mmCIF file of N, CA and C in Angstrom:
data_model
loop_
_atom_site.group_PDB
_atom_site.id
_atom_site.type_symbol
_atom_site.label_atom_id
_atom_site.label_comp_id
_atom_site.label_asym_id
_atom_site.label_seq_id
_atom_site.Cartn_x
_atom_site.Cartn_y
_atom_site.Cartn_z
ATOM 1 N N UNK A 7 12.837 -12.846 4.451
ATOM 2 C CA UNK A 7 13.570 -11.669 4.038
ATOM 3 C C UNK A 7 14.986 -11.656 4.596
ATOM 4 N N UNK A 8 15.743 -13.082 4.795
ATOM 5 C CA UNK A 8 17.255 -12.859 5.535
ATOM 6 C C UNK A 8 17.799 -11.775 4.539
ATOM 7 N N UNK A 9 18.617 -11.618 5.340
ATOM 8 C CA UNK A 9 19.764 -10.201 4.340
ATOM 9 C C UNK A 9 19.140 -9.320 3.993
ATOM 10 N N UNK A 10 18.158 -8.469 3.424
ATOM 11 C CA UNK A 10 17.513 -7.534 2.920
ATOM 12 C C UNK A 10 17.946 -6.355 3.799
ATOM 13 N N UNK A 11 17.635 -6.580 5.455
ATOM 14 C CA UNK A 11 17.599 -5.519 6.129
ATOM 15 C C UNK A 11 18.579 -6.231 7.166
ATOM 16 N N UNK A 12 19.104 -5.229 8.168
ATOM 17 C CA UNK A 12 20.157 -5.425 9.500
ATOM 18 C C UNK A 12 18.883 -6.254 10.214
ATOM 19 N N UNK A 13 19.783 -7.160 10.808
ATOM 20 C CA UNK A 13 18.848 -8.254 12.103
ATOM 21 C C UNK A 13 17.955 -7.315 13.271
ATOM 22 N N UNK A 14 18.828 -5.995 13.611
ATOM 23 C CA UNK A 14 18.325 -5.092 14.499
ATOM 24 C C UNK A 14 17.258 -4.595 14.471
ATOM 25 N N UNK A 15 17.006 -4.387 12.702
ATOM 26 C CA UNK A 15 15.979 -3.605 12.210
ATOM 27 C C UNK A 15 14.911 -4.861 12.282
ATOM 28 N N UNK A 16 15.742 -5.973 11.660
ATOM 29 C CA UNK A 16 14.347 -6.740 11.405
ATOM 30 C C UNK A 16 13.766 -7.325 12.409
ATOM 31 N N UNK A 17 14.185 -7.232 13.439
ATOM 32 C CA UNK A 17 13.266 -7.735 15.128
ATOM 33 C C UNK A 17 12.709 -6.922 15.349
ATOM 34 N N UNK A 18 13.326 -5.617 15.266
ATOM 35 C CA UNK A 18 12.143 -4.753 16.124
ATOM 36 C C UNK A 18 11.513 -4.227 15.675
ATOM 37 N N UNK A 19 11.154 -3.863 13.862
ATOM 38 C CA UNK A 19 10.316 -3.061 13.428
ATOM 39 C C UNK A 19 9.366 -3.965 12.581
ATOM 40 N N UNK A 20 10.571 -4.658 11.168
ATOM 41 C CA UNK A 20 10.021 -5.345 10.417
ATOM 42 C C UNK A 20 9.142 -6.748 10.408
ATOM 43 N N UNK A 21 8.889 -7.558 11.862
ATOM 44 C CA UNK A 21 8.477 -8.428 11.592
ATOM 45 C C UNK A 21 6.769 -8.773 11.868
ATOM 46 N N UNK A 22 6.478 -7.610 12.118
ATOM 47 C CA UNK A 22 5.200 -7.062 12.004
ATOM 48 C C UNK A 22 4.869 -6.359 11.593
ATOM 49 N N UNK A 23 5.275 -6.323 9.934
ATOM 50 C CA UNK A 23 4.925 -5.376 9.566
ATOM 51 C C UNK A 23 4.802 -6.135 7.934
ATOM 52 N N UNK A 24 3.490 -5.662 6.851
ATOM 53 C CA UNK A 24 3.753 -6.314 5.509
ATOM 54 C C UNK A 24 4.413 -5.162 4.970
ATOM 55 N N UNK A 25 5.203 -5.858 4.081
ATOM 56 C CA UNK A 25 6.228 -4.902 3.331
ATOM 57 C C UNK A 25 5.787 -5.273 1.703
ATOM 58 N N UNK A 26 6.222 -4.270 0.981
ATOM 59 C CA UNK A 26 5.857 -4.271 -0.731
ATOM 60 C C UNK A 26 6.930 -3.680 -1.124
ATOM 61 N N UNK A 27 7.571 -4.151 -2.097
ATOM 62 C CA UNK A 27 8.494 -4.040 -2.840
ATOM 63 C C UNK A 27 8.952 -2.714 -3.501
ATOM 64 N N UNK A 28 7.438 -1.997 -3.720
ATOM 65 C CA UNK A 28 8.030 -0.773 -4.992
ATOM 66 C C UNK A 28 7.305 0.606 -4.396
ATOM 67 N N UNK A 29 7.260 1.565 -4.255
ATOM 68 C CA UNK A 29 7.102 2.785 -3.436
ATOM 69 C C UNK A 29 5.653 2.579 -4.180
ATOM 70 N N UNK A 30 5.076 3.192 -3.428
ATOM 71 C CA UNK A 30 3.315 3.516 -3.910
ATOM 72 C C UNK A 30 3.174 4.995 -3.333
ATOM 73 N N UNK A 31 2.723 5.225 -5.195
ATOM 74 C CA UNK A 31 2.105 6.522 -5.374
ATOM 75 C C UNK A 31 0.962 6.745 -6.202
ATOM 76 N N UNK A 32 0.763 7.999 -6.216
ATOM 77 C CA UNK A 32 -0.636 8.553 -6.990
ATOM 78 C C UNK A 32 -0.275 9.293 -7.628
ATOM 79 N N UNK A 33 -0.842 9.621 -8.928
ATOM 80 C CA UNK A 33 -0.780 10.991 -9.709
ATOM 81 C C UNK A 33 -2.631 11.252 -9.557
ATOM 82 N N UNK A 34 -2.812 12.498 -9.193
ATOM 83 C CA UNK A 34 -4.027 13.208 -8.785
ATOM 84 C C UNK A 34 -4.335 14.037 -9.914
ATOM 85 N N UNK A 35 -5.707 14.299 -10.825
ATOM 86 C CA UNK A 35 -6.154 15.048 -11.684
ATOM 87 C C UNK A 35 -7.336 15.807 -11.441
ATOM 88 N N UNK A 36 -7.463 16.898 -11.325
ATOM 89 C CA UNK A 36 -8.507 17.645 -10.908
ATOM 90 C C UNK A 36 -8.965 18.363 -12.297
ATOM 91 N N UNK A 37 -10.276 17.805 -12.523
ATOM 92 C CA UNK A 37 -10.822 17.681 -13.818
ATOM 93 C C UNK A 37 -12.076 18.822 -13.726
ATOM 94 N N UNK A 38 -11.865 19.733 -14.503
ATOM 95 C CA UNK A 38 -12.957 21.279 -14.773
ATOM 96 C C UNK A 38 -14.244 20.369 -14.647
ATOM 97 N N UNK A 39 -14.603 19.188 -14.951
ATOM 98 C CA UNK A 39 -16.155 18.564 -15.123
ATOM 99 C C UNK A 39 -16.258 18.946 -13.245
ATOM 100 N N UNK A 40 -15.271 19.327 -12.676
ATOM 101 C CA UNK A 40 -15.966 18.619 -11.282
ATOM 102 C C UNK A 40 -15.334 17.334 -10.455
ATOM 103 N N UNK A 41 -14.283 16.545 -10.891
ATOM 104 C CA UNK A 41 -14.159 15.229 -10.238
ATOM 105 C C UNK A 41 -12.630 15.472 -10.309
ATOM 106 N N UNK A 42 -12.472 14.428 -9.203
ATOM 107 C CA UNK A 42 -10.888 13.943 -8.983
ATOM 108 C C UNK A 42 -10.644 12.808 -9.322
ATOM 109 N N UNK A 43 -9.441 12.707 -10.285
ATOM 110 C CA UNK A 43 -9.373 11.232 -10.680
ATOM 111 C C UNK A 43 -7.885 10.904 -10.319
ATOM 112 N N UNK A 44 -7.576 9.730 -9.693
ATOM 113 C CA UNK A 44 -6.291 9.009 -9.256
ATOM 114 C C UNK A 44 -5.791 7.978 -9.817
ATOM 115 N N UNK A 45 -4.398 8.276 -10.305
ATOM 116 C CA UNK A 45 -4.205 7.084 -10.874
ATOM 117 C C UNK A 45 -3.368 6.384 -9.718
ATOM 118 N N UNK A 46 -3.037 5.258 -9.419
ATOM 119 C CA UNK A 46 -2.477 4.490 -8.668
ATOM 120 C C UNK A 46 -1.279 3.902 -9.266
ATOM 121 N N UNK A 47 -0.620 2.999 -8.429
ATOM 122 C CA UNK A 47 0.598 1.942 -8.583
ATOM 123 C C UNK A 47 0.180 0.803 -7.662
ATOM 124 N N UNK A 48 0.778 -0.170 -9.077
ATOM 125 C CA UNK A 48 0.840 -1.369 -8.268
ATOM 126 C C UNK A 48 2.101 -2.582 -7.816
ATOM 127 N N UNK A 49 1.989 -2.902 -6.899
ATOM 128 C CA UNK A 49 3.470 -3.316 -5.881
ATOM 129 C C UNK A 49 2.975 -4.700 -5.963
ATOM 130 N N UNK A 50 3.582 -5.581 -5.124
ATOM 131 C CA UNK A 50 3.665 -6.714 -4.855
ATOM 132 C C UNK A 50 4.101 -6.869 -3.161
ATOM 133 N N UNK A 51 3.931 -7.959 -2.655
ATOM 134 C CA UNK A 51 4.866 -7.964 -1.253
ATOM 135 C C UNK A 51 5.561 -8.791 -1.463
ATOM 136 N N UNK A 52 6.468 -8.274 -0.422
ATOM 137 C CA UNK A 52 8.382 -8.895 -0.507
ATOM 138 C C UNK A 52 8.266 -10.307 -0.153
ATOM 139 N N UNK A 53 7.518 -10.386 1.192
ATOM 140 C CA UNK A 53 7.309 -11.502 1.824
ATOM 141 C C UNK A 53 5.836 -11.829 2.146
ATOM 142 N N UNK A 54 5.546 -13.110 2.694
ATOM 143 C CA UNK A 54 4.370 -13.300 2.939
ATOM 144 C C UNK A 54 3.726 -12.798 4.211
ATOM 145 N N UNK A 55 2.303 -11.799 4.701
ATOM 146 C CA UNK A 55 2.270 -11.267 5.239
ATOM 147 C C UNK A 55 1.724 -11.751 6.794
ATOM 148 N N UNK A 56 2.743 -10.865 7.559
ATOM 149 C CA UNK A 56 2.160 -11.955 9.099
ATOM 150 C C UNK A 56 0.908 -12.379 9.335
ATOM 151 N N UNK A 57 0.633 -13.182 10.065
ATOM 152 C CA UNK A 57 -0.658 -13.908 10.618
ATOM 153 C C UNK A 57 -1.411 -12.644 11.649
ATOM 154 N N UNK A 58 -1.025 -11.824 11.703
ATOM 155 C CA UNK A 58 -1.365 -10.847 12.211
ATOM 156 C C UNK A 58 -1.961 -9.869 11.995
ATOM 157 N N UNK A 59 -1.226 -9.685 10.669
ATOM 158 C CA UNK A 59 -1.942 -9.047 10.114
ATOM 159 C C UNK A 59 -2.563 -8.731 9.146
ATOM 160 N N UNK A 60 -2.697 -9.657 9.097
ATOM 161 C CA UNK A 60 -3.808 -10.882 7.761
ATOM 162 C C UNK A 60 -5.118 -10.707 8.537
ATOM 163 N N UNK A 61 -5.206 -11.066 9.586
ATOM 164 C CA UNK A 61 -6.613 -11.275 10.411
ATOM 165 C C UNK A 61 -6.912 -9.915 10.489
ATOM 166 N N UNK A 62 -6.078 -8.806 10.275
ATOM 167 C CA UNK A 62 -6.807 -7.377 10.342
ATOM 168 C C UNK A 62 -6.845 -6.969 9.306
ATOM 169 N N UNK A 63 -6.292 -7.454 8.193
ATOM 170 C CA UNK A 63 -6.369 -7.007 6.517
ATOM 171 C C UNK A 63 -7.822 -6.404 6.002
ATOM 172 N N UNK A 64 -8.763 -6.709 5.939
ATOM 173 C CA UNK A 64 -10.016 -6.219 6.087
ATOM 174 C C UNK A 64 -10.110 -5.227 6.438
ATOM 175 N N UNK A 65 -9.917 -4.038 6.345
ATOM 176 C CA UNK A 65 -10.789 -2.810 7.066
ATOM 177 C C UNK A 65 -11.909 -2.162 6.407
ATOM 178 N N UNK A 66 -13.111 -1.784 5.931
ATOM 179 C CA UNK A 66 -13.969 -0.995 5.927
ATOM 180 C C UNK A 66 -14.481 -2.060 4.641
ATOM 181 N N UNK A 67 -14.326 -3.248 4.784
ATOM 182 C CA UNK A 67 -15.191 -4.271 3.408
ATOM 183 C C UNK A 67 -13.737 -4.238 2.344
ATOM 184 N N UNK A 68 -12.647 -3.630 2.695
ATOM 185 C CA UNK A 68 -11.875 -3.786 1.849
ATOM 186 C C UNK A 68 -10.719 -4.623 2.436
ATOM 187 N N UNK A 69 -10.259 -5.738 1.409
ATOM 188 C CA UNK A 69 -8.578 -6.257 1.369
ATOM 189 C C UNK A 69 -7.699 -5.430 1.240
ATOM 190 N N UNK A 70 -6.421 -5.754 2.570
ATOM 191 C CA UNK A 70 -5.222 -4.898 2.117
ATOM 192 C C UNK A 70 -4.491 -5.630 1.158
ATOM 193 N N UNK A 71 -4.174 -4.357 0.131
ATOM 194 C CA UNK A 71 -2.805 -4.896 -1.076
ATOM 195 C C UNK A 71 -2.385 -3.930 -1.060
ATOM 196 N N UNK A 72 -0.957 -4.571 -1.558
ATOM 197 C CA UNK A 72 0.199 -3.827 -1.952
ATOM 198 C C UNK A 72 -0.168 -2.692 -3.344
ATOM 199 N N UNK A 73 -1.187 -1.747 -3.264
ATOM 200 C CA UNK A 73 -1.561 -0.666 -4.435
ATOM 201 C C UNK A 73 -2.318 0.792 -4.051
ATOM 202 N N UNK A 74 -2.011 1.122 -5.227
ATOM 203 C CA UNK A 74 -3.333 2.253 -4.811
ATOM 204 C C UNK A 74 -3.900 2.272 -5.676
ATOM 205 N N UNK A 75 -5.522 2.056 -5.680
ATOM 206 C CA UNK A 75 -6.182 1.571 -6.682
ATOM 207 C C UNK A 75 -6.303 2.763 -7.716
ATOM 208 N N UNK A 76 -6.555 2.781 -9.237
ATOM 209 C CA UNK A 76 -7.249 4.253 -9.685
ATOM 210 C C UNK A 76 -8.784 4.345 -9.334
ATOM 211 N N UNK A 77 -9.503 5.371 -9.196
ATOM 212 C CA UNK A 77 -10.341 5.787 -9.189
ATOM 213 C C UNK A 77 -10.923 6.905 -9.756
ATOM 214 N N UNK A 78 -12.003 7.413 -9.625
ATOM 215 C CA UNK A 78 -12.681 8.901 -9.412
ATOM 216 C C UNK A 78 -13.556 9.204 -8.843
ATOM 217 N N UNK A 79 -13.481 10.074 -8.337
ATOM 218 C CA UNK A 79 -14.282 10.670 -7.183
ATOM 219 C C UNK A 79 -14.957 12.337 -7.555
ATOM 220 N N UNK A 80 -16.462 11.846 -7.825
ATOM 221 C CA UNK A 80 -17.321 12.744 -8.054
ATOM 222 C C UNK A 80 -16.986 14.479 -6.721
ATOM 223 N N UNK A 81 -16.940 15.510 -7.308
ATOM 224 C CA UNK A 81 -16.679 16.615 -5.989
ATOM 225 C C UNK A 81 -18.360 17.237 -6.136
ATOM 226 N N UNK A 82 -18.566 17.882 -5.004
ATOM 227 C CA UNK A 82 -20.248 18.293 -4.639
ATOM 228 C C UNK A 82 -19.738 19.625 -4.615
#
């Protein structure tokens, strides 16, 4: 990522850190049946992501990516 960001920034914040290219958001629908449904965005990363934190990418059975997946989610 030379040039993208100031050298200052990129030692002390950015180089542990994965970065993605395009803002990630949701649009949220709260549907009279009862359920919430999300739509997501999907990004890419800028660069390839540290060795660092690759080995923690995994959290709860899931891969980190650059998205937010859609879904729906049944409400009780």
């Amino acid at each position: 990522m030379p040039g993208r960001y100031p050298p200052e920034i990129q030692g002390q914040w950015l180089d542990n850190m994965a970065l993605y290219k395009d803002p990630l958001f949701c649009f949220v629908e709260v549907k009279r049946s009862g359920s919430l449904q999300l739509k997501g965005r999907m990004s890419e990363w800028i660069a390839a992501v540290p060795d660092e934190i690759a080995s923690k990418s995994v959290r709860f059975g899931r891969e980190m990516i650059p998205s937010i997946l859609d879904r729906e989610v049944i409400l009780d």
